[in-house]
PDB file of C-alpha atoms in Angstrom:
ATOM      1  CA  MET A   1      54.511 -50.528   2.059  1.00  0.00           C
ATOM      2  CA  THR A   2      51.300 -52.250   1.283  1.00  0.00           C
ATOM      3  CA  GLU A   3      48.472 -50.553  -0.564  1.00  0.00           C
ATOM      4  CA  LYS A   4      46.524 -50.437   2.619  1.00  0.00           C
ATOM      5  CA  GLN A   5      49.291 -48.794   4.443  1.00  0.00           C
ATOM      6  CA  LYS A   6      49.861 -46.201   1.629  1.00  0.00           C
ATOM      7  CA  ILE A   7      45.972 -45.170   1.798  1.00  0.00           C
ATOM      8  CA  LEU A   8      46.244 -44.994   5.357  1.00  0.00           C
ATOM      9  CA  ALA A   9      49.444 -42.744   5.132  1.00  0.00           C
ATOM     10  CA  SER A  10      47.621 -40.519   2.639  1.00  0.00           C
ATOM     11  CA  ARG A  11      44.608 -39.980   4.732  1.00  0.00           C
ATOM     12  CA  GLU A  12      46.677 -39.141   7.947  1.00  0.00           C
ATOM     13  CA  ARG A  13      48.523 -36.648   5.621  1.00  0.00           C
ATOM     14  CA  LEU A  14      45.255 -35.190   4.464  1.00  0.00           C
ATOM     15  CA  ASP A  15      44.214 -34.883   8.131  1.00  0.00           C
ATOM     16  CA  ARG A  16      47.284 -33.167   9.284  1.00  0.00           C
ATOM     17  CA  THR A  17      47.186 -30.731   6.139  1.00  0.00           C
ATOM     18  CA  LEU A  18      43.538 -29.888   7.122  1.00  0.00           C
ATOM     19  CA  ALA A  19      44.622 -29.108  10.605  1.00  0.00           C
ATOM     20  CA  SER A  20      47.503 -26.945   9.606  1.00  0.00           C
ATOM     21  CA  PRO A  21      47.447 -23.264  10.750  1.00  0.00           C
ATOM     22  CA  GLY A  22      47.446 -22.080   7.142  1.00  0.00           C
ATOM     23  CA  LEU A  23      44.273 -23.627   6.608  1.00  0.00           C
ATOM     24  CA  SER A  24      42.704 -23.034   9.807  1.00  0.00           C
ATOM     25  CA  ASN A  25      42.855 -19.198   9.878  1.00  0.00           C
ATOM     26  CA  GLU A  26      40.615 -17.229   7.433  1.00  0.00           C
ATOM     27  CA  ASP A  27      43.149 -14.430   6.790  1.00  0.00           C
ATOM     28  CA  SER A  28      45.661 -17.075   5.521  1.00  0.00           C
ATOM     29  CA  ILE A  29      42.909 -18.490   3.178  1.00  0.00           C
ATOM     30  CA  LYS A  30      42.143 -15.048   1.905  1.00  0.00           C
ATOM     31  CA  SER A  31      45.914 -14.545   1.267  1.00  0.00           C
ATOM     32  CA  LEU A  32      46.174 -17.832  -0.617  1.00  0.00           C
ATOM     33  CA  VAL A  33      42.927 -17.152  -2.615  1.00  0.00           C
ATOM     34  CA  LYS A  34      44.335 -13.636  -3.390  1.00  0.00           C
ATOM     35  CA  ASN A  35      47.694 -14.900  -4.463  1.00  0.00           C
ATOM     36  CA  GLN A  36      46.381 -17.465  -6.975  1.00  0.00           C
ATOM     37  CA  LEU A  37      43.968 -14.928  -8.389  1.00  0.00           C
ATOM     38  CA  LEU A  38      46.653 -12.432  -8.883  1.00  0.00           C
ATOM     39  CA  ARG A  39      48.729 -15.303 -10.805  1.00  0.00           C
ATOM     40  CA  SER A  40      45.900 -15.722 -13.294  1.00  0.00           C
ATOM     41  CA  PRO A  41      44.587 -13.337 -15.838  1.00  0.00           C
ATOM     42  CA  PHE A  42      41.857 -11.187 -14.031  1.00  0.00           C
ATOM     43  CA  PRO A  43      39.879  -8.846 -16.493  1.00  0.00           C
ATOM     44  CA  GLY A  44      38.124  -7.007 -13.628  1.00  0.00           C
ATOM     45  CA  THR A  45      38.957  -3.819 -11.461  1.00  0.00           C
ATOM     46  CA  GLU A  46      40.471  -3.961  -7.903  1.00  0.00           C
ATOM     47  CA  GLY A  47      37.047  -3.757  -6.509  1.00  0.00           C
ATOM     48  CA  ASP A  48      35.953  -6.812  -8.557  1.00  0.00           C
ATOM     49  CA  LEU A  49      39.026  -8.745  -7.103  1.00  0.00           C
ATOM     50  CA  THR A  50      38.160  -7.810  -3.432  1.00  0.00           C
ATOM     51  CA  ASN A  51      34.607  -9.348  -3.970  1.00  0.00           C
ATOM     52  CA  VAL A  52      36.054 -12.140  -5.691  1.00  0.00           C
ATOM     53  CA  VAL A  53      38.581 -13.061  -3.106  1.00  0.00           C
ATOM     54  CA  GLU A  54      35.748 -12.655  -0.296  1.00  0.00           C
ATOM     55  CA  ASN A  55      33.530 -15.085  -2.208  1.00  0.00           C
ATOM     56  CA  ARG A  56      36.087 -17.506  -3.193  1.00  0.00           C
ATOM     57  CA  SER A  57      37.638 -17.440   0.434  1.00  0.00           C
ATOM     58  CA  LYS A  58      34.244 -18.433   2.014  1.00  0.00           C
ATOM     59  CA  GLU A  59      33.843 -21.151  -0.654  1.00  0.00           C
ATOM     60  CA  VAL A  60      37.229 -22.627   0.042  1.00  0.00           C
ATOM     61  CA  SER A  61      36.654 -22.231   3.933  1.00  0.00           C
ATOM     62  CA  ASN A  62      33.522 -24.043   3.711  1.00  0.00           C
ATOM     63  CA  PHE A  63      34.994 -26.887   1.545  1.00  0.00           C
ATOM     64  CA  ILE A  64      37.832 -27.236   3.944  1.00  0.00           C
ATOM     65  CA  ASP A  65      35.359 -27.267   6.889  1.00  0.00           C
ATOM     66  CA  MET A  66      33.606 -30.091   4.854  1.00  0.00           C
ATOM     67  CA  LEU A  67      36.459 -32.028   4.330  1.00  0.00           C
ATOM     68  CA  ARG A  68      37.392 -31.714   8.136  1.00  0.00           C
ATOM     69  CA  SER A  69      33.994 -33.075   9.198  1.00  0.00           C
ATOM     70  CA  ALA A  70      34.576 -36.156   7.280  1.00  0.00           C
ATOM     71  CA  SER A  71      38.169 -36.618   8.637  1.00  0.00           C
ATOM     72  CA  SER A  72      39.034 -39.283  11.065  1.00  0.00           C
ATOM     73  CA  GLY A  73      41.320 -36.846  13.148  1.00  0.00           C
ATOM     74  CA  ASP A  74      40.303 -35.780  16.679  1.00  0.00           C
ATOM     75  CA  ASN A  75      41.555 -32.294  16.865  1.00  0.00           C
ATOM     76  CA  VAL A  76      39.634 -29.138  17.832  1.00  0.00           C
ATOM     77  CA  SER A  77      38.910 -27.862  14.225  1.00  0.00           C
ATOM     78  CA  THR A  78      37.649 -31.366  13.372  1.00  0.00           C
ATOM     79  CA  LYS A  79      35.101 -31.281  16.313  1.00  0.00           C
ATOM     80  CA  VAL A  80      33.947 -27.928  15.238  1.00  0.00           C
ATOM     81  CA  SER A  81      33.347 -29.012  11.664  1.00  0.00           C
ATOM     82  CA  ARG A  82      31.577 -32.051  12.710  1.00  0.00           C
ATOM     83  CA  ALA A  83      29.222 -29.747  14.747  1.00  0.00           C
ATOM     84  CA  SER A  84      28.588 -27.528  11.761  1.00  0.00           C
ATOM     85  CA  TYR A  85      28.364 -30.165   9.064  1.00  0.00           C
ATOM     86  CA  GLY A  86      27.152 -33.157  11.062  1.00  0.00           C
ATOM     87  CA  ASN A  87      28.901 -36.582  11.243  1.00  0.00           C
ATOM     88  CA  TRP A  88      29.656 -38.553   8.108  1.00  0.00           C
ATOM     89  CA  LYS A  89      28.847 -42.140   7.905  1.00  0.00           C
ATOM     90  CA  ILE A  90      30.971 -44.805   6.417  1.00  0.00           C
ATOM     91  CA  LYS A  91      29.051 -46.831   4.095  1.00  0.00           C
ATOM     92  CA  GLN A  92      32.080 -48.814   2.736  1.00  0.00           C
ATOM     93  CA  ASP A  93      35.695 -48.736   3.354  1.00  0.00           C
ATOM     94  CA  THR A  94      38.075 -51.070   1.418  1.00  0.00           C
ATOM     95  CA  GLU A  95      41.578 -50.725   0.133  1.00  0.00           C
ATOM     96  CA  GLN A  96      40.337 -49.332  -3.036  1.00  0.00           C
ATOM     97  CA  LEU A  97      37.752 -46.730  -1.972  1.00  0.00           C
ATOM     98  CA  ARG A  98      35.670 -45.292   0.906  1.00  0.00           C
ATOM     99  CA  VAL A  99      32.136 -44.211   0.520  1.00  0.00           C
ATOM    100  CA  MET A 100      30.792 -41.778   3.004  1.00  0.00           C
ATOM    101  CA  TYR A 101      27.416 -40.000   3.400  1.00  0.00           C
ATOM    102  CA  ARG A 102      25.672 -37.752   5.836  1.00  0.00           C
ATOM    103  CA  GLU A 103      22.066 -37.422   6.339  1.00  0.00           C
ATOM    104  CA  GLY A 104      20.192 -34.183   6.074  1.00  0.00           C
ATOM    105  CA  PRO A 105      16.661 -32.804   6.630  1.00  0.00           C
ATOM    106  CA  LYS A 106      13.943 -34.549   4.281  1.00  0.00           C
ATOM    107  CA  GLY A 107      14.116 -32.655   1.167  1.00  0.00           C
ATOM    108  CA  SER A 108      17.593 -31.106   1.358  1.00  0.00           C
ATOM    109  CA  PRO A 109      20.501 -32.192  -0.611  1.00  0.00           C
ATOM    110  CA  SER A 110      22.534 -35.402   0.523  1.00  0.00           C
ATOM    111  CA  ILE A 111      26.220 -35.011  -0.017  1.00  0.00           C
ATOM    112  CA  ARG A 112      28.105 -38.079  -0.810  1.00  0.00           C
ATOM    113  CA  CYS A 113      31.856 -38.309  -0.930  1.00  0.00           C
ATOM    114  CA  LEU A 114      34.014 -40.991  -2.810  1.00  0.00           C
ATOM    115  CA  GLN A 115      37.475 -41.291  -1.769  1.00  0.00           C
ATOM    116  CA  LYS A 116      39.777 -43.288  -3.892  1.00  0.00           C
ATOM    117  CA  ASP A 117      43.585 -42.982  -3.421  1.00  0.00           C
ATOM    118  CA  MET A 118      42.946 -39.567  -1.915  1.00  0.00           C
ATOM    119  CA  GLN A 119      41.006 -38.274  -4.884  1.00  0.00           C
ATOM    120  CA  MET A 120      37.607 -36.828  -3.682  1.00  0.00           C
ATOM    121  CA  VAL A 121      34.483 -36.980  -5.844  1.00  0.00           C
ATOM    122  CA  LEU A 122      31.448 -35.254  -4.396  1.00  0.00           C
ATOM    123  CA  SER A 123      27.830 -35.705  -5.663  1.00  0.00           C
ATOM    124  CA  ILE A 124      24.827 -34.047  -4.521  1.00  0.00           C
ATOM    125  CA  SER A 125      21.519 -35.483  -4.863  1.00  0.00           C
ATOM    126  CA  VAL A 126      17.967 -34.384  -3.370  1.00  0.00           C
ATOM    127  CA  SER A 127      16.039 -36.823  -1.341  1.00  0.00           C
TER     128      SER A 127
END
């Protein structure tokens, strides 16, 4: 398998994972976040845990939606994410990396996503 085929296979696997029911359902995401927090040393009370789970679940859900919006897939959740986050544009796509960006209103942060071997690096800059 060539390097390009490996990258394409990895991108397809990421698209399938992002479309999975476990990452499409808000309750599933909350459950995943809560289980991870319960495995870690948490110094707060049960009420604090509930607030942290709510906040982190929203952050994870937003991040997953952002990843879906940059996905090449053509499923329903990708279309919803693209409507929410706007279309990403590909600046460069080679065997080594993919550079994507999306434009926002003037003065708002623009988000750039560098993708190399399925490792995501996000940078935010204000134009």
